[in-house]
Amino acid sequence: PLILIISYLFLYVFYFRSNKQTISFFYNIILLSSIVMIYGIIFVYFKTQLLSQSTEGAVLVIAIVCIELQGRIKNVFLVIILPTLILGIILAANSDNLTGDDLVHFSHIVSMIIIGSIYVIVKDYMNFKAFKDNLLLENEMLKSGNLSKALLDINDQLSLQKNQILEQIDLAQEQNSLLETQKNQITSSLNYAKRIQTALLSSDENFKKSFSEHFIIYKPKDIVSGDFYWSIRLNEWIIFALADCTGHGVPAAFLSILGISFLNEITNKQSEIKVHIILNELRNYIIQSLRQTNEVLDNKDGMDISICAYNTSTRELQFAGANTTALVIRNSSIIPEIQQIKGDKMPVSIYYKMNSFKYQEFQLCEGDQLYLFTDGYADQFGGENGKKIKMSMFKNLILHNSHYPMVHQKKILTTYLNDWMNSPRLKFPQNDDISILAVKI
């Protein structure tokens, strides 16, 4: 009774503190103490005549049923030690009145407690295992749920990113379409400008009438070119030039058109054919047209040019150059010789020193060959090591192939250039306008 009262007292205290684990502990103590106390009272006051095997079995069944209904016993102390302690107290209090049969009944009670305890332990283990499995299952389900939620979040993010990417793709396609339209318009305009520029270039008629053979290599880097070739026939003289304007593309093409117009104007009003005077006049025209001054030297746009005047009757040749050179192959001897003619180191534009251009005179013979060129061919990158062709190689190509007809020489130079730019290991774009003008006396 004392244990029962104390248990109720603790149950009352912890009930209001809402400690569920402690409440369950003392509730189990009350339950087992009550069962054993009732059985002990029956034993003490009614002696052994009321105690039988069936009664003991009934007490065991009642204890197990109460434990099973309660279903919270997790402590072996409650089902083994505590009931045995209570029975020991009862046994010690009534030791004078106990007989051998009483001890047998007590042993039966202890046996019932042990059997009940084993049942409770096995049942509790099974419940614990089921609880553990359920807990693991819940954890897996929780993880699965978290994973599913995470996957859903990721899927939402991916969907959002997909939509953003699709929007960017649509925008890029629109911009690409706009750029393509603009590119087509610009290309169409440049192709039209190319037709105009090509129409301004000299025809082959002057060269065909004046020389036995000739060839022209004209390869713009872009659609339009900063290089140009020009010629005019004045009585027995044919004046021809090859020029390289500053830069390339559209700005250089504008300069080439100016150069062609100025050369036509200058030569048509000259009474005496002097190529250095033509260059001096051309420089004046460029400086005046582009408003170049000595105070502002940043505006140095102009051209490098080689200009020749050839007398078809006397085979006399005049040459003047602005930052250019020319090559002459002499076939008068058994072994062809190459001769380099250098121009002045000044451009046709504003410059810190602007002396009068000089000219040189040569007497050519039948079979001699003259080559005018811009720096595009010698400066082209290519080959296995990505180097320039260089002037020395260019001169060797001309000298070693000078015995071929001009048409064949043009093919050799063009093929070598293409092979140089498109080696088996590396491909190189054209880096400048390329022009060569060659004539044979």
JSON list of C-alpha atoms in Angstrom, two decimals, residues 173-391:
[
{"chain": "A", "resi": 173, "resn": "GLN", "atom": "CA", "xyz": [18.18, 33.62, -82.99]},
{"chain": "A", "resi": 174, "resn": "GLU", "atom": "CA", "xyz": [16.48, 36.97, -83.47]},
{"chain": "A", "resi": 175, "resn": "GLN", "atom": "CA", "xyz": [19.79, 38.80, -83.09]},
{"chain": "A", "resi": 176, "resn": "ASN", "atom": "CA", "xyz": [21.50, 36.28, -85.35]},
{"chain": "A", "resi": 177, "resn": "SER", "atom": "CA", "xyz": [18.77, 36.74, -87.94]},
{"chain": "A", "resi": 178, "resn": "LEU", "atom": "CA", "xyz": [19.17, 40.52, -87.65]},
{"chain": "A", "resi": 179, "resn": "LEU", "atom": "CA", "xyz": [22.95, 40.22, -87.94]},
{"chain": "A", "resi": 180, "resn": "GLU", "atom": "CA", "xyz": [22.57, 37.89, -90.91]},
{"chain": "A", "resi": 181, "resn": "THR", "atom": "CA", "xyz": [20.28, 40.40, -92.60]},
{"chain": "A", "resi": 182, "resn": "GLN", "atom": "CA", "xyz": [22.69, 43.23, -91.88]},
{"chain": "A", "resi": 183, "resn": "LYS", "atom": "CA", "xyz": [25.61, 41.09, -93.06]},
{"chain": "A", "resi": 184, "resn": "ASN", "atom": "CA", "xyz": [23.81, 40.29, -96.31]},
{"chain": "A", "resi": 185, "resn": "GLN", "atom": "CA", "xyz": [23.05, 43.98, -96.83]},
{"chain": "A", "resi": 186, "resn": "ILE", "atom": "CA", "xyz": [26.66, 44.98, -96.14]},
{"chain": "A", "resi": 187, "resn": "THR", "atom": "CA", "xyz": [27.97, 42.16, -98.35]},
{"chain": "A", "resi": 188, "resn": "SER", "atom": "CA", "xyz": [25.61, 43.17, -101.11]},
{"chain": "A", "resi": 189, "resn": "SER", "atom": "CA", "xyz": [26.78, 46.78, -100.80]},
{"chain": "A", "resi": 190, "resn": "LEU", "atom": "CA", "xyz": [30.44, 45.72, -100.82]},
{"chain": "A", "resi": 191, "resn": "ASN", "atom": "CA", "xyz": [29.91, 43.52, -103.88]},
{"chain": "A", "resi": 192, "resn": "TYR", "atom": "CA", "xyz": [28.35, 46.47, -105.64]},
{"chain": "A", "resi": 193, "resn": "ALA", "atom": "CA", "xyz": [31.29, 48.66, -104.54]},
{"chain": "A", "resi": 194, "resn": "LYS", "atom": "CA", "xyz": [33.63, 45.96, -105.87]},
{"chain": "A", "resi": 195, "resn": "ARG", "atom": "CA", "xyz": [32.00, 46.17, -109.30]},
{"chain": "A", "resi": 196, "resn": "ILE", "atom": "CA", "xyz": [32.48, 49.94, -109.27]},
{"chain": "A", "resi": 197, "resn": "GLN", "atom": "CA", "xyz": [36.12, 49.62, -108.18]},
{"chain": "A", "resi": 198, "resn": "THR", "atom": "CA", "xyz": [36.82, 46.91, -110.75]},
{"chain": "A", "resi": 199, "resn": "ALA", "atom": "CA", "xyz": [35.33, 49.08, -113.45]},
{"chain": "A", "resi": 200, "resn": "LEU", "atom": "CA", "xyz": [37.75, 51.88, -112.53]},
{"chain": "A", "resi": 201, "resn": "LEU", "atom": "CA", "xyz": [40.78, 49.59, -112.79]},
{"chain": "A", "resi": 202, "resn": "SER", "atom": "CA", "xyz": [42.63, 49.63, -116.07]},
{"chain": "A", "resi": 203, "resn": "SER", "atom": "CA", "xyz": [41.70, 47.12, -118.71]},
{"chain": "A", "resi": 204, "resn": "ASP", "atom": "CA", "xyz": [44.21, 44.73, -120.24]},
{"chain": "A", "resi": 205, "resn": "GLU", "atom": "CA", "xyz": [44.06, 46.44, -123.63]},
{"chain": "A", "resi": 206, "resn": "ASN", "atom": "CA", "xyz": [46.87, 48.90, -122.91]},
{"chain": "A", "resi": 207, "resn": "PHE", "atom": "CA", "xyz": [49.15, 46.08, -121.77]},
{"chain": "A", "resi": 208, "resn": "LYS", "atom": "CA", "xyz": [48.26, 43.80, -124.67]},
{"chain": "A", "resi": 209, "resn": "LYS", "atom": "CA", "xyz": [49.04, 46.55, -127.20]},
{"chain": "A", "resi": 210, "resn": "SER", "atom": "CA", "xyz": [52.29, 47.61, -125.54]},
{"chain": "A", "resi": 211, "resn": "PHE", "atom": "CA", "xyz": [53.90, 44.34, -124.36]},
{"chain": "A", "resi": 212, "resn": "SER", "atom": "CA", "xyz": [54.35, 40.88, -125.77]},
{"chain": "A", "resi": 213, "resn": "GLU", "atom": "CA", "xyz": [53.13, 39.24, -122.54]},
{"chain": "A", "resi": 214, "resn": "HIS", "atom": "CA", "xyz": [51.85, 40.31, -119.14]},
{"chain": "A", "resi": 215, "resn": "PHE", "atom": "CA", "xyz": [49.93, 39.07, -116.11]},
{"chain": "A", "resi": 216, "resn": "ILE", "atom": "CA", "xyz": [48.13, 40.64, -113.16]},
{"chain": "A", "resi": 217, "resn": "ILE", "atom": "CA", "xyz": [47.54, 38.97, -109.78]},
{"chain": "A", "resi": 218, "resn": "TYR", "atom": "CA", "xyz": [44.91, 40.91, -107.86]},
{"chain": "A", "resi": 219, "resn": "LYS", "atom": "CA", "xyz": [43.66, 39.37, -104.58]},
{"chain": "A", "resi": 220, "resn": "PRO", "atom": "CA", "xyz": [41.81, 41.69, -102.17]},
{"chain": "A", "resi": 221, "resn": "LYS", "atom": "CA", "xyz": [41.89, 40.66, -98.53]},
{"chain": "A", "resi": 222, "resn": "ASP", "atom": "CA", "xyz": [38.26, 41.70, -98.22]},
{"chain": "A", "resi": 223, "resn": "ILE", "atom": "CA", "xyz": [35.70, 42.17, -100.94]},
{"chain": "A", "resi": 224, "resn": "VAL", "atom": "CA", "xyz": [37.08, 45.56, -101.91]},
{"chain": "A", "resi": 225, "resn": "SER", "atom": "CA", "xyz": [40.78, 46.32, -101.99]},
{"chain": "A", "resi": 226, "resn": "GLY", "atom": "CA", "xyz": [43.22, 49.04, -101.03]},
{"chain": "A", "resi": 227, "resn": "ASP", "atom": "CA", "xyz": [45.52, 47.95, -103.85]},
{"chain": "A", "resi": 228, "resn": "PHE", "atom": "CA", "xyz": [44.93, 49.18, -107.36]},
{"chain": "A", "resi": 229, "resn": "TYR", "atom": "CA", "xyz": [46.62, 49.04, -110.72]},
{"chain": "A", "resi": 230, "resn": "TRP", "atom": "CA", "xyz": [46.29, 51.77, -113.33]},
{"chain": "A", "resi": 231, "resn": "SER", "atom": "CA", "xyz": [47.48, 52.50, -116.86]},
{"chain": "A", "resi": 232, "resn": "ILE", "atom": "CA", "xyz": [47.04, 55.06, -119.60]},
{"chain": "A", "resi": 233, "resn": "ARG", "atom": "CA", "xyz": [48.31, 55.24, -123.20]},
{"chain": "A", "resi": 234, "resn": "LEU", "atom": "CA", "xyz": [49.66, 58.59, -124.38]},
{"chain": "A", "resi": 235, "resn": "ASN", "atom": "CA", "xyz": [51.02, 58.38, -127.95]},
{"chain": "A", "resi": 236, "resn": "GLU", "atom": "CA", "xyz": [54.08, 56.10, -127.86]},
{"chain": "A", "resi": 237, "resn": "TRP", "atom": "CA", "xyz": [54.12, 56.12, -124.05]},
{"chain": "A", "resi": 238, "resn": "ILE", "atom": "CA", "xyz": [52.26, 53.76, -121.75]},
{"chain": "A", "resi": 239, "resn": "ILE", "atom": "CA", "xyz": [52.20, 54.91, -118.14]},
{"chain": "A", "resi": 240, "resn": "PHE", "atom": "CA", "xyz": [51.23, 52.26, -115.59]},
{"chain": "A", "resi": 241, "resn": "ALA", "atom": "CA", "xyz": [51.32, 52.03, -111.82]},
{"chain": "A", "resi": 242, "resn": "LEU", "atom": "CA", "xyz": [50.64, 49.64, -108.95]},
{"chain": "A", "resi": 243, "resn": "ALA", "atom": "CA", "xyz": [49.69, 51.14, -105.56]},
{"chain": "A", "resi": 244, "resn": "ASP", "atom": "CA", "xyz": [49.03, 50.02, -101.99]},
{"chain": "A", "resi": 245, "resn": "CYS", "atom": "CA", "xyz": [46.79, 52.41, -100.05]},
{"chain": "A", "resi": 246, "resn": "THR", "atom": "CA", "xyz": [46.91, 52.71, -96.27]},
{"chain": "A", "resi": 247, "resn": "GLY", "atom": "CA", "xyz": [45.02, 49.84, -94.62]},
{"chain": "A", "resi": 248, "resn": "HIS", "atom": "CA", "xyz": [42.62, 47.57, -96.47]},
{"chain": "A", "resi": 249, "resn": "GLY", "atom": "CA", "xyz": [38.90, 47.14, -96.93]},
{"chain": "A", "resi": 250, "resn": "VAL", "atom": "CA", "xyz": [36.45, 49.99, -97.40]},
{"chain": "A", "resi": 251, "resn": "PRO", "atom": "CA", "xyz": [38.66, 52.92, -96.16]},
{"chain": "A", "resi": 252, "resn": "ALA", "atom": "CA", "xyz": [41.56, 51.85, -98.37]},
{"chain": "A", "resi": 253, "resn": "ALA", "atom": "CA", "xyz": [39.17, 51.30, -101.30]},
{"chain": "A", "resi": 254, "resn": "PHE", "atom": "CA", "xyz": [38.07, 54.95, -101.03]},
{"chain": "A", "resi": 255, "resn": "LEU", "atom": "CA", "xyz": [41.72, 56.01, -101.23]},
{"chain": "A", "resi": 256, "resn": "SER", "atom": "CA", "xyz": [42.27, 53.78, -104.26]},
{"chain": "A", "resi": 257, "resn": "ILE", "atom": "CA", "xyz": [39.38, 55.48, -106.07]},
{"chain": "A", "resi": 258, "resn": "LEU", "atom": "CA", "xyz": [40.88, 58.87, -105.22]},
{"chain": "A", "resi": 259, "resn": "GLY", "atom": "CA", "xyz": [44.28, 57.69, -106.48]},
{"chain": "A", "resi": 260, "resn": "ILE", "atom": "CA", "xyz": [42.88, 56.47, -109.81]},
{"chain": "A", "resi": 261, "resn": "SER", "atom": "CA", "xyz": [40.96, 59.74, -110.33]},
{"chain": "A", "resi": 262, "resn": "PHE", "atom": "CA", "xyz": [43.94, 61.89, -109.44]},
{"chain": "A", "resi": 263, "resn": "LEU", "atom": "CA", "xyz": [46.30, 59.95, -111.75]},
{"chain": "A", "resi": 264, "resn": "ASN", "atom": "CA", "xyz": [43.89, 60.34, -114.66]},
{"chain": "A", "resi": 265, "resn": "GLU", "atom": "CA", "xyz": [43.62, 64.07, -114.03]},
{"chain": "A", "resi": 266, "resn": "ILE", "atom": "CA", "xyz": [47.38, 64.61, -113.57]},
{"chain": "A", "resi": 267, "resn": "THR", "atom": "CA", "xyz": [48.51, 62.69, -116.66]},
{"chain": "A", "resi": 268, "resn": "ASN", "atom": "CA", "xyz": [45.89, 64.22, -118.96]},
{"chain": "A", "resi": 269, "resn": "LYS", "atom": "CA", "xyz": [47.18, 67.74, -118.35]},
{"chain": "A", "resi": 270, "resn": "GLN", "atom": "CA", "xyz": [50.92, 66.98, -118.50]},
{"chain": "A", "resi": 271, "resn": "SER", "atom": "CA", "xyz": [52.83, 67.97, -121.63]},
{"chain": "A", "resi": 272, "resn": "GLU", "atom": "CA", "xyz": [56.02, 66.15, -120.68]},
{"chain": "A", "resi": 273, "resn": "ILE", "atom": "CA", "xyz": [56.12, 62.57, -119.38]},
{"chain": "A", "resi": 274, "resn": "LYS", "atom": "CA", "xyz": [58.08, 62.54, -116.14]},
{"chain": "A", "resi": 275, "resn": "VAL", "atom": "CA", "xyz": [57.02, 59.94, -113.56]},
{"chain": "A", "resi": 276, "resn": "HIS", "atom": "CA", "xyz": [58.57, 61.72, -110.57]},
{"chain": "A", "resi": 277, "resn": "ILE", "atom": "CA", "xyz": [56.52, 64.84, -111.40]},
{"chain": "A", "resi": 278, "resn": "ILE", "atom": "CA", "xyz": [53.41, 62.68, -111.49]},
{"chain": "A", "resi": 279, "resn": "LEU", "atom": "CA", "xyz": [54.21, 61.41, -107.97]},
{"chain": "A", "resi": 280, "resn": "ASN", "atom": "CA", "xyz": [54.83, 64.93, -106.67]},
{"chain": "A", "resi": 281, "resn": "GLU", "atom": "CA", "xyz": [51.51, 66.11, -108.08]},
{"chain": "A", "resi": 282, "resn": "LEU", "atom": "CA", "xyz": [49.71, 63.03, -106.72]},
{"chain": "A", "resi": 283, "resn": "ARG", "atom": "CA", "xyz": [51.10, 63.73, -103.24]},
{"chain": "A", "resi": 284, "resn": "ASN", "atom": "CA", "xyz": [49.85, 67.32, -103.42]},
{"chain": "A", "resi": 285, "resn": "TYR", "atom": "CA", "xyz": [46.38, 66.13, -104.44]},
{"chain": "A", "resi": 286, "resn": "ILE", "atom": "CA", "xyz": [46.25, 63.63, -101.54]},
{"chain": "A", "resi": 287, "resn": "ILE", "atom": "CA", "xyz": [47.39, 66.18, -98.95]},
{"chain": "A", "resi": 288, "resn": "GLN", "atom": "CA", "xyz": [44.89, 68.79, -100.13]},
{"chain": "A", "resi": 289, "resn": "SER", "atom": "CA", "xyz": [41.96, 66.36, -100.43]},
{"chain": "A", "resi": 290, "resn": "LEU", "atom": "CA", "xyz": [42.49, 64.78, -96.99]},
{"chain": "A", "resi": 291, "resn": "ARG", "atom": "CA", "xyz": [43.40, 68.16, -95.44]},
{"chain": "A", "resi": 292, "resn": "GLN", "atom": "CA", "xyz": [46.66, 66.87, -94.04]},
{"chain": "A", "resi": 293, "resn": "THR", "atom": "CA", "xyz": [48.94, 69.33, -92.23]},
{"chain": "A", "resi": 294, "resn": "ASN", "atom": "CA", "xyz": [52.32, 69.21, -90.57]},
{"chain": "A", "resi": 295, "resn": "GLU", "atom": "CA", "xyz": [50.71, 70.13, -87.26]},
{"chain": "A", "resi": 296, "resn": "VAL", "atom": "CA", "xyz": [48.48, 67.05, -87.30]},
{"chain": "A", "resi": 297, "resn": "LEU", "atom": "CA", "xyz": [50.60, 64.11, -88.38]},
{"chain": "A", "resi": 298, "resn": "ASP", "atom": "CA", "xyz": [48.11, 61.51, -87.11]},
{"chain": "A", "resi": 299, "resn": "ASN", "atom": "CA", "xyz": [46.30, 61.73, -90.42]},
{"chain": "A", "resi": 300, "resn": "LYS", "atom": "CA", "xyz": [48.91, 59.94, -92.53]},
{"chain": "A", "resi": 301, "resn": "ASP", "atom": "CA", "xyz": [46.55, 58.19, -94.91]},
{"chain": "A", "resi": 302, "resn": "GLY", "atom": "CA", "xyz": [48.00, 57.86, -98.35]},
{"chain": "A", "resi": 303, "resn": "MET", "atom": "CA", "xyz": [49.66, 55.21, -100.48]},
{"chain": "A", "resi": 304, "resn": "ASP", "atom": "CA", "xyz": [52.86, 53.46, -101.48]},
{"chain": "A", "resi": 305, "resn": "ILE", "atom": "CA", "xyz": [53.12, 53.32, -105.25]},
{"chain": "A", "resi": 306, "resn": "SER", "atom": "CA", "xyz": [55.36, 52.28, -108.11]},
{"chain": "A", "resi": 307, "resn": "ILE", "atom": "CA", "xyz": [54.84, 54.17, -111.36]},
{"chain": "A", "resi": 308, "resn": "CYS", "atom": "CA", "xyz": [56.49, 53.47, -114.72]},
{"chain": "A", "resi": 309, "resn": "ALA", "atom": "CA", "xyz": [56.48, 55.13, -118.12]},
{"chain": "A", "resi": 310, "resn": "TYR", "atom": "CA", "xyz": [57.52, 52.91, -121.04]},
{"chain": "A", "resi": 311, "resn": "ASN", "atom": "CA", "xyz": [58.27, 54.17, -124.53]},
{"chain": "A", "resi": 312, "resn": "THR", "atom": "CA", "xyz": [57.13, 51.52, -126.96]},
{"chain": "A", "resi": 313, "resn": "SER", "atom": "CA", "xyz": [59.36, 52.90, -129.70]},
{"chain": "A", "resi": 314, "resn": "THR", "atom": "CA", "xyz": [62.67, 53.33, -127.90]},
{"chain": "A", "resi": 315, "resn": "ARG", "atom": "CA", "xyz": [62.07, 50.75, -125.08]},
{"chain": "A", "resi": 316, "resn": "GLU", "atom": "CA", "xyz": [63.04, 53.44, -122.62]},
{"chain": "A", "resi": 317, "resn": "LEU", "atom": "CA", "xyz": [61.66, 52.95, -119.07]},
{"chain": "A", "resi": 318, "resn": "GLN", "atom": "CA", "xyz": [61.18, 55.59, -116.40]},
{"chain": "A", "resi": 319, "resn": "PHE", "atom": "CA", "xyz": [60.59, 54.45, -112.81]},
{"chain": "A", "resi": 320, "resn": "ALA", "atom": "CA", "xyz": [59.68, 56.29, -109.62]},
{"chain": "A", "resi": 321, "resn": "GLY", "atom": "CA", "xyz": [58.57, 54.72, -106.34]},
{"chain": "A", "resi": 322, "resn": "ALA", "atom": "CA", "xyz": [57.19, 55.76, -102.98]},
{"chain": "A", "resi": 323, "resn": "ASN", "atom": "CA", "xyz": [58.23, 53.16, -100.39]},
{"chain": "A", "resi": 324, "resn": "THR", "atom": "CA", "xyz": [58.33, 50.50, -103.11]},
{"chain": "A", "resi": 325, "resn": "THR", "atom": "CA", "xyz": [60.76, 48.54, -105.25]},
{"chain": "A", "resi": 326, "resn": "ALA", "atom": "CA", "xyz": [60.55, 46.88, -108.65]},
{"chain": "A", "resi": 327, "resn": "LEU", "atom": "CA", "xyz": [62.30, 43.82, -110.08]},
{"chain": "A", "resi": 328, "resn": "VAL", "atom": "CA", "xyz": [63.76, 43.49, -113.59]},
{"chain": "A", "resi": 329, "resn": "ILE", "atom": "CA", "xyz": [64.80, 40.15, -115.09]},
{"chain": "A", "resi": 330, "resn": "ARG", "atom": "CA", "xyz": [67.58, 40.71, -117.68]},
{"chain": "A", "resi": 331, "resn": "ASN", "atom": "CA", "xyz": [67.55, 38.02, -120.37]},
{"chain": "A", "resi": 332, "resn": "SER", "atom": "CA", "xyz": [70.28, 39.60, -122.50]},
{"chain": "A", "resi": 333, "resn": "SER", "atom": "CA", "xyz": [72.90, 37.32, -120.94]},
{"chain": "A", "resi": 334, "resn": "ILE", "atom": "CA", "xyz": [73.02, 33.52, -121.01]},
{"chain": "A", "resi": 335, "resn": "ILE", "atom": "CA", "xyz": [71.98, 33.27, -117.36]},
{"chain": "A", "resi": 336, "resn": "PRO", "atom": "CA", "xyz": [69.01, 35.49, -116.41]},
{"chain": "A", "resi": 337, "resn": "GLU", "atom": "CA", "xyz": [69.88, 38.18, -113.88]},
{"chain": "A", "resi": 338, "resn": "ILE", "atom": "CA", "xyz": [67.53, 39.87, -111.45]},
{"chain": "A", "resi": 339, "resn": "GLN", "atom": "CA", "xyz": [67.92, 43.57, -110.76]},
{"chain": "A", "resi": 340, "resn": "GLN", "atom": "CA", "xyz": [66.16, 45.40, -107.93]},
{"chain": "A", "resi": 341, "resn": "ILE", "atom": "CA", "xyz": [65.08, 49.01, -108.44]},
{"chain": "A", "resi": 342, "resn": "LYS", "atom": "CA", "xyz": [64.42, 50.94, -105.23]},
{"chain": "A", "resi": 343, "resn": "GLY", "atom": "CA", "xyz": [62.14, 53.93, -104.91]},
{"chain": "A", "resi": 344, "resn": "ASP", "atom": "CA", "xyz": [62.22, 56.78, -102.39]},
{"chain": "A", "resi": 345, "resn": "LYS", "atom": "CA", "xyz": [61.54, 56.09, -98.71]},
{"chain": "A", "resi": 346, "resn": "MET", "atom": "CA", "xyz": [58.58, 58.42, -98.59]},
{"chain": "A", "resi": 347, "resn": "PRO", "atom": "CA", "xyz": [54.84, 57.76, -98.91]},
{"chain": "A", "resi": 348, "resn": "VAL", "atom": "CA", "xyz": [52.44, 59.66, -101.09]},
{"chain": "A", "resi": 349, "resn": "SER", "atom": "CA", "xyz": [50.95, 61.59, -98.14]},
{"chain": "A", "resi": 350, "resn": "ILE", "atom": "CA", "xyz": [52.00, 64.07, -95.48]},
{"chain": "A", "resi": 351, "resn": "TYR", "atom": "CA", "xyz": [55.39, 63.14, -94.08]},
{"chain": "A", "resi": 352, "resn": "TYR", "atom": "CA", "xyz": [58.07, 64.67, -91.85]},
{"chain": "A", "resi": 353, "resn": "LYS", "atom": "CA", "xyz": [60.33, 65.00, -94.91]},
{"chain": "A", "resi": 354, "resn": "MET", "atom": "CA", "xyz": [58.82, 65.63, -98.31]},
{"chain": "A", "resi": 355, "resn": "ASN", "atom": "CA", "xyz": [61.57, 65.96, -100.86]},
{"chain": "A", "resi": 356, "resn": "SER", "atom": "CA", "xyz": [60.87, 65.74, -104.55]},
{"chain": "A", "resi": 357, "resn": "PHE", "atom": "CA", "xyz": [60.56, 62.16, -105.77]},
{"chain": "A", "resi": 358, "resn": "LYS", "atom": "CA", "xyz": [63.43, 60.91, -107.91]},
{"chain": "A", "resi": 359, "resn": "TYR", "atom": "CA", "xyz": [63.13, 58.93, -111.08]},
{"chain": "A", "resi": 360, "resn": "GLN", "atom": "CA", "xyz": [65.39, 56.41, -112.77]},
{"chain": "A", "resi": 361, "resn": "GLU", "atom": "CA", "xyz": [65.78, 55.63, -116.46]},
{"chain": "A", "resi": 362, "resn": "PHE", "atom": "CA", "xyz": [66.57, 52.22, -117.98]},
{"chain": "A", "resi": 363, "resn": "GLN", "atom": "CA", "xyz": [67.03, 50.93, -121.45]},
{"chain": "A", "resi": 364, "resn": "LEU", "atom": "CA", "xyz": [65.19, 47.65, -121.73]},
{"chain": "A", "resi": 365, "resn": "CYS", "atom": "CA", "xyz": [65.83, 44.91, -124.25]},
{"chain": "A", "resi": 366, "resn": "GLU", "atom": "CA", "xyz": [63.62, 42.37, -125.88]},
{"chain": "A", "resi": 367, "resn": "GLY", "atom": "CA", "xyz": [62.86, 39.54, -123.43]},
{"chain": "A", "resi": 368, "resn": "ASP", "atom": "CA", "xyz": [63.37, 41.66, -120.30]},
{"chain": "A", "resi": 369, "resn": "GLN", "atom": "CA", "xyz": [60.66, 41.31, -117.69]},
{"chain": "A", "resi": 370, "resn": "LEU", "atom": "CA", "xyz": [59.46, 43.93, -115.23]},
{"chain": "A", "resi": 371, "resn": "TYR", "atom": "CA", "xyz": [57.62, 43.14, -111.98]},
{"chain": "A", "resi": 372, "resn": "LEU", "atom": "CA", "xyz": [55.71, 45.63, -109.83]},
{"chain": "A", "resi": 373, "resn": "PHE", "atom": "CA", "xyz": [54.21, 44.35, -106.55]},
{"chain": "A", "resi": 374, "resn": "THR", "atom": "CA", "xyz": [52.82, 45.39, -103.20]},
{"chain": "A", "resi": 375, "resn": "ASP", "atom": "CA", "xyz": [54.07, 43.94, -99.91]},
{"chain": "A", "resi": 376, "resn": "GLY", "atom": "CA", "xyz": [51.08, 41.60, -99.47]},
{"chain": "A", "resi": 377, "resn": "TYR", "atom": "CA", "xyz": [52.66, 38.56, -101.17]},
{"chain": "A", "resi": 378, "resn": "ALA", "atom": "CA", "xyz": [56.00, 38.66, -99.29]},
{"chain": "A", "resi": 379, "resn": "ASP", "atom": "CA", "xyz": [54.28, 39.40, -95.94]},
{"chain": "A", "resi": 380, "resn": "GLN", "atom": "CA", "xyz": [51.79, 36.54, -96.14]},
{"chain": "A", "resi": 381, "resn": "PHE", "atom": "CA", "xyz": [52.01, 34.11, -93.20]},
{"chain": "A", "resi": 382, "resn": "GLY", "atom": "CA", "xyz": [51.92, 30.35, -93.79]},
{"chain": "A", "resi": 383, "resn": "GLY", "atom": "CA", "xyz": [53.99, 27.24, -94.22]},
{"chain": "A", "resi": 384, "resn": "GLU", "atom": "CA", "xyz": [54.69, 24.63, -91.57]},
{"chain": "A", "resi": 385, "resn": "ASN", "atom": "CA", "xyz": [56.00, 27.20, -89.08]},
{"chain": "A", "resi": 386, "resn": "GLY", "atom": "CA", "xyz": [53.62, 30.08, -89.74]},
{"chain": "A", "resi": 387, "resn": "LYS", "atom": "CA", "xyz": [56.27, 32.45, -91.09]},
{"chain": "A", "resi": 388, "resn": "LYS", "atom": "CA", "xyz": [56.22, 35.05, -93.86]},
{"chain": "A", "resi": 389, "resn": "ILE", "atom": "CA", "xyz": [57.20, 34.24, -97.43]},
{"chain": "A", "resi": 390, "resn": "LYS", "atom": "CA", "xyz": [59.69, 37.14, -97.29]},
{"chain": "A", "resi": 391, "resn": "MET", "atom": "CA", "xyz": [61.23, 39.14, -100.11]}
]
